[in-house]
Amino acid sequence: MTAVARSVRAWPRYLISLLIIAVAATPLIAYWLSNPEDQRLVDLDVYRTGGSALLLGLPVYDVITPAPQLLPFTYPPFSAMLAVPLGEMSWPAAQWVWTIGIVAALAVTVGYSFRPLLERFSGRLAVPVLFGLLAAACMYLMPIRDQVRFGQVDLFLVALCLLDCVVRKPWWPRGMLIGLATAVKLTPGVFLIYLAVTGFPRRDGNPEHRRALYMAVFTAALLTLLPFLVIFDDAKDFWFSALLDSERLGANAATTNQSLRGMLLRLYLPGWLTAVIWLAAAAAIGWYGFRHARRAFRDGDPMTGVALTGLMAVLLSPVAWIHHIAWVVIVIAALAGSGRDLRRLLVAAGVWLYYVLPVPWWGVSIKALEIPVLSPVVGKIVQDAFGLGAIGLVWLLASWLPRQRGADRAGSPVPRAVP
C-alpha cells in the first residue's frame, strides 16, 4: 500500500485529533477574541497596518496602529508585502483567519517535533488521540497562549524552520523555508548558522546541509532585495533607520523581554558595561549552543539540534518577548524523544509545567511587595525565569540529554541524520 493510500485511509481517525485540538483551543480563542477591541490581537493589527499602508501608498515605517496601542510596524519590508492580503480583509475576518492559522501551525509543529513518540505507536488508534493531547497540552504553554493573545507570527516561523530541517523528503528545495522565515523576521537567521555548522566542519560535514545553506542564503537575499525593487523608500527606511532603533519594539527592559540582553537591562548597570557583558555572554552561549547542535545532529538527533538553535534565537536576540519562546514546543519534544525513557518524559513534563505557569509575572509581584532583600533580589531572579530557564534548557539539551540517549537507542536505533 502506498503512503498516499495509507494517508487517505487514516485521515478519518484524525478527526479525533481535530476534535481534541478544537476543544482545547476554543476557550483561549473565545477569551482573546472577545477582548475589548483596542486590546485584541494587537500584533496582528501591526501586520495588518503595514499591509494597509502599502495599499494606501503610505510610508510603512511611519504609520502606527490606532490608540491606545500606537504600535509601529517593526518587521522587514518583505513582511509588509506579505501582509497586504490582511490589509484587504475586514478586521474580524483577519482575526479568525490568523487565529486558525496559529492553531494549524501549532499542529504541524507538534506533529513533526513529536514524530519519534508518535511513530512508536504507528498504525494504532492511540496515535490520533496522543497527537491531539500533545497539541492541546502545548496550546496552554504561556508562549503559545501569547501567540493567540497577540496574534503573533512566531509559530509560523517555527513551523517553517522545523519543516526545513526534519522533513525527510521535502518537495521544496531544502533551505528555502529557512530563507523565507529569515526574510520575514530576522531572528530565524540563526538557522543559517545551524546549516553551516552541520554542513561544513571537517570532511564529514553533511552535503545536503551545505546545499540547504546555499538555498537559504539565496532565498533570504532574494526576498530581502525584492522590496528595493518594489517599495524602495520603505526598504531604505527599514535597513537604514527603523532596524537600528530597538526602542521601536517596546521597552527593552520590560519583563516580557527574556533575552540575555533583556535580563541584563533589568540590572540597570551602566550602558557600556551592559553591552560588554551581553556581547561576552552571547558569544559564550552561542559557541556552546551551536557546538552542541552540531554534535546532536551528528549523533543522529537532529530534533535536539533544531531545539538548541531555536533557543539561540531567543537568547542571542536583543529583544525576545515571551511569545518568542514558542521554540519550547520543540525543546519538550526533543527531551521526550520516543517516550521509552521515563526520566526524559518526567523532565519534559517538568519543562512543560514550568512554561505553562506565568512565572516571570510572579517576580513582578514579589518586587511590588518591597520587602528588603527579598523583593529586589528574589523578585528579579523570578522575573527573569523564562530567560534563565532557556539557559537551563540549553544545558539540558547539550549536556544532560546525550547521556540519556542510550536508553532510547536500546529500544529503537536512530539514523545518524534525517535523509
PDB file of C-alpha atoms in Angstrom, residues 114-343:
ATOM      1  CA  PHE A 114       6.967  14.698  18.429  1.00  0.00           C
ATOM      2  CA  ARG A 115       7.352  12.367  15.440  1.00  0.00           C
ATOM      3  CA  PRO A 116       9.603   9.834  17.272  1.00  0.00           C
ATOM      4  CA  LEU A 117       6.983   9.464  20.007  1.00  0.00           C
ATOM      5  CA  LEU A 118       4.067   9.242  17.556  1.00  0.00           C
ATOM      6  CA  GLU A 119       5.865   6.752  15.305  1.00  0.00           C
ATOM      7  CA  ARG A 120       6.321   4.451  18.263  1.00  0.00           C
ATOM      8  CA  PHE A 121       2.552   3.854  18.160  1.00  0.00           C
ATOM      9  CA  SER A 122       2.318   3.876  14.364  1.00  0.00           C
ATOM     10  CA  GLY A 123      -0.821   2.258  12.993  1.00  0.00           C
ATOM     11  CA  ARG A 124      -2.737   2.308  16.258  1.00  0.00           C
ATOM     12  CA  LEU A 125      -5.850   4.264  17.169  1.00  0.00           C
ATOM     13  CA  ALA A 126      -3.831   5.747  20.050  1.00  0.00           C
ATOM     14  CA  VAL A 127      -1.814   7.905  17.613  1.00  0.00           C
ATOM     15  CA  PRO A 128      -4.583  10.432  16.753  1.00  0.00           C
ATOM     16  CA  VAL A 129      -5.553  10.671  20.425  1.00  0.00           C
ATOM     17  CA  LEU A 130      -1.947  11.134  21.512  1.00  0.00           C
ATOM     18  CA  PHE A 131      -1.329  13.722  18.807  1.00  0.00           C
ATOM     19  CA  GLY A 132      -4.446  15.641  19.833  1.00  0.00           C
ATOM     20  CA  LEU A 133      -3.493  15.564  23.518  1.00  0.00           C
ATOM     21  CA  LEU A 134       0.059  16.706  22.801  1.00  0.00           C
ATOM     22  CA  ALA A 135      -1.205  19.620  20.701  1.00  0.00           C
ATOM     23  CA  ALA A 136      -3.755  20.506  23.374  1.00  0.00           C
ATOM     24  CA  ALA A 137      -1.082  20.469  26.088  1.00  0.00           C
ATOM     25  CA  CYS A 138       1.243  22.664  24.021  1.00  0.00           C
ATOM     26  CA  MET A 139      -1.607  25.071  23.358  1.00  0.00           C
ATOM     27  CA  TYR A 140      -1.512  26.074  27.043  1.00  0.00           C
ATOM     28  CA  LEU A 141       2.204  26.845  27.230  1.00  0.00           C
ATOM     29  CA  MET A 142       2.440  30.540  28.054  1.00  0.00           C
ATOM     30  CA  PRO A 143       4.466  31.409  24.923  1.00  0.00           C
ATOM     31  CA  ILE A 144       1.783  29.669  22.827  1.00  0.00           C
ATOM     32  CA  ARG A 145      -1.105  31.276  24.693  1.00  0.00           C
ATOM     33  CA  ASP A 146       0.525  34.615  23.925  1.00  0.00           C
ATOM     34  CA  GLN A 147       0.613  33.683  20.229  1.00  0.00           C
ATOM     35  CA  VAL A 148      -3.182  33.647  20.296  1.00  0.00           C
ATOM     36  CA  ARG A 149      -3.430  36.616  22.635  1.00  0.00           C
ATOM     37  CA  PHE A 150      -1.359  38.948  20.453  1.00  0.00           C
ATOM     38  CA  GLY A 151      -1.935  37.357  17.057  1.00  0.00           C
ATOM     39  CA  GLN A 152       1.784  36.717  16.663  1.00  0.00           C
ATOM     40  CA  VAL A 153       3.738  35.316  13.698  1.00  0.00           C
ATOM     41  CA  ASP A 154       6.285  33.240  15.645  1.00  0.00           C
ATOM     42  CA  LEU A 155       4.613  29.827  15.336  1.00  0.00           C
ATOM     43  CA  PHE A 156       4.531  30.141  11.557  1.00  0.00           C
ATOM     44  CA  LEU A 157       8.289  30.772  11.562  1.00  0.00           C
ATOM     45  CA  VAL A 158       8.925  27.908  13.992  1.00  0.00           C
ATOM     46  CA  ALA A 159       6.994  25.559  11.704  1.00  0.00           C
ATOM     47  CA  LEU A 160       8.871  26.749   8.600  1.00  0.00           C
ATOM     48  CA  CYS A 161      12.310  26.212  10.162  1.00  0.00           C
ATOM     49  CA  LEU A 162      11.330  22.873  11.686  1.00  0.00           C
ATOM     50  CA  LEU A 163       9.926  21.513   8.421  1.00  0.00           C
ATOM     51  CA  ASP A 164      13.016  22.584   6.508  1.00  0.00           C
ATOM     52  CA  CYS A 165      15.255  20.726   8.955  1.00  0.00           C
ATOM     53  CA  VAL A 166      13.381  17.481   9.644  1.00  0.00           C
ATOM     54  CA  VAL A 167      11.082  16.606   6.723  1.00  0.00           C
ATOM     55  CA  ARG A 168      12.707  13.521   5.229  1.00  0.00           C
ATOM     56  CA  LYS A 169      11.950  14.135   1.552  1.00  0.00           C
ATOM     57  CA  PRO A 170      10.778  17.741   1.091  1.00  0.00           C
ATOM     58  CA  TRP A 171       9.091  18.653  -2.179  1.00  0.00           C
ATOM     59  CA  TRP A 172      10.699  22.113  -1.971  1.00  0.00           C
ATOM     60  CA  PRO A 173      14.462  22.803  -2.124  1.00  0.00           C
ATOM     61  CA  ARG A 174      15.700  22.275   1.423  1.00  0.00           C
ATOM     62  CA  GLY A 175      16.728  25.610   2.929  1.00  0.00           C
ATOM     63  CA  MET A 176      14.085  27.627   1.083  1.00  0.00           C
ATOM     64  CA  LEU A 177      11.733  27.787   4.100  1.00  0.00           C
ATOM     65  CA  ILE A 178      14.520  28.943   6.422  1.00  0.00           C
ATOM     66  CA  GLY A 179      15.377  31.661   3.903  1.00  0.00           C
ATOM     67  CA  LEU A 180      11.706  32.687   3.774  1.00  0.00           C
ATOM     68  CA  ALA A 181      11.440  32.805   7.580  1.00  0.00           C
ATOM     69  CA  THR A 182      14.625  34.890   7.792  1.00  0.00           C
ATOM     70  CA  ALA A 183      13.264  37.397   5.276  1.00  0.00           C
ATOM     71  CA  VAL A 184      10.020  37.705   7.251  1.00  0.00           C
ATOM     72  CA  LYS A 185      11.702  38.207  10.636  1.00  0.00           C
ATOM     73  CA  LEU A 186      15.463  38.292  11.078  1.00  0.00           C
ATOM     74  CA  THR A 187      15.826  36.015  14.131  1.00  0.00           C
ATOM     75  CA  PRO A 188      15.312  32.719  12.193  1.00  0.00           C
ATOM     76  CA  GLY A 189      18.649  33.608  10.608  1.00  0.00           C
ATOM     77  CA  VAL A 190      20.250  31.560  13.405  1.00  0.00           C
ATOM     78  CA  PHE A 191      19.321  28.523  11.301  1.00  0.00           C
ATOM     79  CA  LEU A 192      21.774  29.697   8.651  1.00  0.00           C
ATOM     80  CA  ILE A 193      24.450  29.138  11.287  1.00  0.00           C
ATOM     81  CA  TYR A 194      22.960  25.726  12.100  1.00  0.00           C
ATOM     82  CA  LEU A 195      23.096  24.674   8.451  1.00  0.00           C
ATOM     83  CA  ALA A 196      26.659  25.952   8.241  1.00  0.00           C
ATOM     84  CA  VAL A 197      27.993  24.156  11.321  1.00  0.00           C
ATOM     85  CA  THR A 198      26.284  20.878  10.400  1.00  0.00           C
ATOM     86  CA  GLY A 199      27.248  21.052   6.743  1.00  0.00           C
ATOM     87  CA  PHE A 200      30.787  22.370   6.599  1.00  0.00           C
ATOM     88  CA  PRO A 201      33.075  21.423   9.528  1.00  0.00           C
ATOM     89  CA  ARG A 202      35.584  18.702   8.604  1.00  0.00           C
ATOM     90  CA  ARG A 203      35.151  16.261   5.718  1.00  0.00           C
ATOM     91  CA  ASP A 204      32.167  14.527   7.291  1.00  0.00           C
ATOM     92  CA  GLY A 205      30.005  17.642   7.103  1.00  0.00           C
ATOM     93  CA  ASN A 206      26.538  16.886   5.726  1.00  0.00           C
ATOM     94  CA  PRO A 207      26.484  17.766   1.993  1.00  0.00           C
ATOM     95  CA  GLU A 208      22.705  18.204   1.966  1.00  0.00           C
ATOM     96  CA  HIS A 209      23.003  20.875   4.643  1.00  0.00           C
ATOM     97  CA  ARG A 210      25.664  22.601   2.539  1.00  0.00           C
ATOM     98  CA  ARG A 211      23.227  22.774  -0.365  1.00  0.00           C
ATOM     99  CA  ALA A 212      20.443  23.826   2.019  1.00  0.00           C
ATOM    100  CA  LEU A 213      22.617  26.663   3.342  1.00  0.00           C
ATOM    101  CA  TYR A 214      23.185  27.977  -0.190  1.00  0.00           C
ATOM    102  CA  MET A 215      19.448  27.804  -0.891  1.00  0.00           C
ATOM    103  CA  ALA A 216      18.561  29.506   2.428  1.00  0.00           C
ATOM    104  CA  VAL A 217      21.027  32.355   1.855  1.00  0.00           C
ATOM    105  CA  PHE A 218      19.852  32.760  -1.747  1.00  0.00           C
ATOM    106  CA  THR A 219      16.169  32.836  -0.735  1.00  0.00           C
ATOM    107  CA  ALA A 220      16.728  35.263   2.154  1.00  0.00           C
ATOM    108  CA  ALA A 221      18.846  37.558  -0.031  1.00  0.00           C
ATOM    109  CA  LEU A 222      16.362  37.468  -2.906  1.00  0.00           C
ATOM    110  CA  LEU A 223      13.367  38.273  -0.684  1.00  0.00           C
ATOM    111  CA  THR A 224      15.346  40.987   1.116  1.00  0.00           C
ATOM    112  CA  LEU A 225      16.398  42.690  -2.129  1.00  0.00           C
ATOM    113  CA  LEU A 226      12.969  42.356  -3.758  1.00  0.00           C
ATOM    114  CA  PRO A 227      11.407  45.243  -1.746  1.00  0.00           C
ATOM    115  CA  PHE A 228      14.163  47.571  -3.003  1.00  0.00           C
ATOM    116  CA  LEU A 229      12.719  46.985  -6.478  1.00  0.00           C
ATOM    117  CA  VAL A 230       9.079  47.346  -5.437  1.00  0.00           C
ATOM    118  CA  ILE A 231       8.938  49.660  -2.392  1.00  0.00           C
ATOM    119  CA  PHE A 232      12.396  51.269  -2.408  1.00  0.00           C
ATOM    120  CA  ASP A 233      11.706  54.053   0.111  1.00  0.00           C
ATOM    121  CA  ASP A 234      10.236  51.651   2.671  1.00  0.00           C
ATOM    122  CA  ALA A 235      13.126  49.209   2.237  1.00  0.00           C
ATOM    123  CA  LYS A 236      15.613  52.040   2.744  1.00  0.00           C
ATOM    124  CA  ASP A 237      13.737  53.292   5.824  1.00  0.00           C
ATOM    125  CA  PHE A 238      13.870  49.852   7.442  1.00  0.00           C
ATOM    126  CA  TRP A 239      17.502  48.912   6.817  1.00  0.00           C
ATOM    127  CA  PHE A 240      18.998  52.337   7.497  1.00  0.00           C
ATOM    128  CA  SER A 241      16.678  53.680  10.200  1.00  0.00           C
ATOM    129  CA  ALA A 242      13.945  51.520  11.770  1.00  0.00           C
ATOM    130  CA  LEU A 243      16.182  48.461  12.217  1.00  0.00           C
ATOM    131  CA  LEU A 244      18.688  50.492  14.239  1.00  0.00           C
ATOM    132  CA  ASP A 245      16.060  51.738  16.712  1.00  0.00           C
ATOM    133  CA  SER A 246      15.402  48.890  19.159  1.00  0.00           C
ATOM    134  CA  GLU A 247      13.019  51.086  21.165  1.00  0.00           C
ATOM    135  CA  ARG A 248      10.504  50.779  18.304  1.00  0.00           C
ATOM    136  CA  LEU A 249       9.929  47.241  19.602  1.00  0.00           C
ATOM    137  CA  GLY A 250       8.825  48.485  23.034  1.00  0.00           C
ATOM    138  CA  ALA A 251      10.502  48.930  26.408  1.00  0.00           C
ATOM    139  CA  ASN A 252      13.556  46.659  26.138  1.00  0.00           C
ATOM    140  CA  ALA A 253      13.869  46.358  29.941  1.00  0.00           C
ATOM    141  CA  ALA A 254      10.264  45.172  30.337  1.00  0.00           C
ATOM    142  CA  THR A 255       9.532  41.813  31.964  1.00  0.00           C
ATOM    143  CA  THR A 256       8.422  40.339  28.666  1.00  0.00           C
ATOM    144  CA  ASN A 257      11.946  40.676  27.191  1.00  0.00           C
ATOM    145  CA  GLN A 258      13.534  37.398  28.297  1.00  0.00           C
ATOM    146  CA  SER A 259      16.648  37.537  26.099  1.00  0.00           C
ATOM    147  CA  LEU A 260      20.134  37.764  27.607  1.00  0.00           C
ATOM    148  CA  ARG A 261      20.148  41.470  26.890  1.00  0.00           C
ATOM    149  CA  GLY A 262      16.692  41.946  28.425  1.00  0.00           C
ATOM    150  CA  MET A 263      17.778  40.280  31.668  1.00  0.00           C
ATOM    151  CA  LEU A 264      20.930  42.411  31.800  1.00  0.00           C
ATOM    152  CA  LEU A 265      18.995  45.619  31.138  1.00  0.00           C
ATOM    153  CA  ARG A 266      16.893  44.933  34.228  1.00  0.00           C
ATOM    154  CA  LEU A 267      20.079  45.091  36.328  1.00  0.00           C
ATOM    155  CA  TYR A 268      20.336  48.777  35.376  1.00  0.00           C
ATOM    156  CA  LEU A 269      24.124  48.722  35.052  1.00  0.00           C
ATOM    157  CA  PRO A 270      25.960  51.432  33.099  1.00  0.00           C
ATOM    158  CA  GLY A 271      25.119  51.117  29.417  1.00  0.00           C
ATOM    159  CA  TRP A 272      28.666  50.320  28.278  1.00  0.00           C
ATOM    160  CA  LEU A 273      29.020  47.587  30.920  1.00  0.00           C
ATOM    161  CA  THR A 274      25.684  46.035  29.915  1.00  0.00           C
ATOM    162  CA  ALA A 275      26.831  45.951  26.281  1.00  0.00           C
ATOM    163  CA  VAL A 276      30.184  44.350  27.152  1.00  0.00           C
ATOM    164  CA  ILE A 277      28.618  41.658  29.366  1.00  0.00           C
ATOM    165  CA  TRP A 278      25.913  40.964  26.800  1.00  0.00           C
ATOM    166  CA  LEU A 279      28.356  40.510  23.927  1.00  0.00           C
ATOM    167  CA  ALA A 280      30.590  38.243  26.023  1.00  0.00           C
ATOM    168  CA  ALA A 281      27.659  36.150  27.288  1.00  0.00           C
ATOM    169  CA  ALA A 282      26.111  35.926  23.812  1.00  0.00           C
ATOM    170  CA  ALA A 283      29.426  34.769  22.335  1.00  0.00           C
ATOM    171  CA  ALA A 284      29.887  32.107  25.034  1.00  0.00           C
ATOM    172  CA  ILE A 285      26.325  30.777  24.879  1.00  0.00           C
ATOM    173  CA  GLY A 286      26.277  30.937  21.081  1.00  0.00           C
ATOM    174  CA  TRP A 287      29.518  28.940  20.838  1.00  0.00           C
ATOM    175  CA  TYR A 288      28.230  26.373  23.340  1.00  0.00           C
ATOM    176  CA  GLY A 289      24.776  26.092  21.793  1.00  0.00           C
ATOM    177  CA  PHE A 290      25.792  25.756  18.138  1.00  0.00           C
ATOM    178  CA  ARG A 291      28.656  23.415  19.005  1.00  0.00           C
ATOM    179  CA  HIS A 292      26.256  21.029  20.707  1.00  0.00           C
ATOM    180  CA  ALA A 293      23.608  21.476  17.999  1.00  0.00           C
ATOM    181  CA  ARG A 294      26.189  20.147  15.538  1.00  0.00           C
ATOM    182  CA  ARG A 295      27.053  17.314  17.923  1.00  0.00           C
ATOM    183  CA  ALA A 296      23.382  16.361  18.312  1.00  0.00           C
ATOM    184  CA  PHE A 297      22.894  16.296  14.548  1.00  0.00           C
ATOM    185  CA  ARG A 298      25.914  14.074  14.051  1.00  0.00           C
ATOM    186  CA  ASP A 299      24.743  11.798  16.859  1.00  0.00           C
ATOM    187  CA  GLY A 300      21.527  11.160  14.948  1.00  0.00           C
ATOM    188  CA  ASP A 301      19.336  13.536  16.972  1.00  0.00           C
ATOM    189  CA  PRO A 302      18.521  16.441  14.618  1.00  0.00           C
ATOM    190  CA  MET A 303      15.487  17.425  16.718  1.00  0.00           C
ATOM    191  CA  THR A 304      17.795  18.411  19.578  1.00  0.00           C
ATOM    192  CA  GLY A 305      19.893  20.386  17.102  1.00  0.00           C
ATOM    193  CA  VAL A 306      16.794  22.302  15.992  1.00  0.00           C
ATOM    194  CA  ALA A 307      15.702  22.855  19.615  1.00  0.00           C
ATOM    195  CA  LEU A 308      19.117  24.240  20.592  1.00  0.00           C
ATOM    196  CA  THR A 309      19.153  26.535  17.573  1.00  0.00           C
ATOM    197  CA  GLY A 310      15.670  27.819  18.413  1.00  0.00           C
ATOM    198  CA  LEU A 311      16.862  28.654  21.925  1.00  0.00           C
ATOM    199  CA  MET A 312      19.757  30.588  20.361  1.00  0.00           C
ATOM    200  CA  ALA A 313      17.154  32.697  18.525  1.00  0.00           C
ATOM    201  CA  VAL A 314      15.656  33.595  21.919  1.00  0.00           C
ATOM    202  CA  LEU A 315      18.776  34.152  23.978  1.00  0.00           C
ATOM    203  CA  LEU A 316      21.006  35.924  21.454  1.00  0.00           C
ATOM    204  CA  SER A 317      18.411  38.334  20.078  1.00  0.00           C
ATOM    205  CA  PRO A 318      18.493  41.873  21.552  1.00  0.00           C
ATOM    206  CA  VAL A 319      14.775  41.540  22.246  1.00  0.00           C
ATOM    207  CA  ALA A 320      12.904  38.267  22.799  1.00  0.00           C
ATOM    208  CA  TRP A 321       9.400  38.637  24.148  1.00  0.00           C
ATOM    209  CA  ILE A 322       7.810  35.720  25.989  1.00  0.00           C
ATOM    210  CA  HIS A 323       5.898  34.676  22.874  1.00  0.00           C
ATOM    211  CA  HIS A 324       9.230  34.297  21.042  1.00  0.00           C
ATOM    212  CA  ILE A 325       9.887  31.246  23.243  1.00  0.00           C
ATOM    213  CA  ALA A 326       7.468  29.244  21.079  1.00  0.00           C
ATOM    214  CA  TRP A 327      10.531  27.067  20.353  1.00  0.00           C
ATOM    215  CA  VAL A 328       9.848  25.427  23.726  1.00  0.00           C
ATOM    216  CA  VAL A 329       7.443  23.051  21.926  1.00  0.00           C
ATOM    217  CA  ILE A 330      10.399  21.546  20.049  1.00  0.00           C
ATOM    218  CA  VAL A 331      12.510  21.547  23.219  1.00  0.00           C
ATOM    219  CA  ILE A 332       9.896  19.491  25.067  1.00  0.00           C
ATOM    220  CA  ALA A 333       9.647  17.083  22.127  1.00  0.00           C
ATOM    221  CA  ALA A 334      13.430  16.662  21.987  1.00  0.00           C
ATOM    222  CA  LEU A 335      13.532  15.921  25.703  1.00  0.00           C
ATOM    223  CA  ALA A 336      10.683  13.414  25.479  1.00  0.00           C
ATOM    224  CA  GLY A 337      12.182  11.543  22.497  1.00  0.00           C
ATOM    225  CA  SER A 338      10.366   8.313  21.695  1.00  0.00           C
ATOM    226  CA  GLY A 339       8.955   8.091  25.232  1.00  0.00           C
ATOM    227  CA  ARG A 340      10.891   4.978  26.241  1.00  0.00           C
ATOM    228  CA  ASP A 341      12.967   6.721  28.909  1.00  0.00           C
ATOM    229  CA  LEU A 342      10.874   7.634  31.961  1.00  0.00           C
ATOM    230  CA  ARG A 343      13.436  10.182  33.154  1.00  0.00           C
TER     231      ARG A 343
END
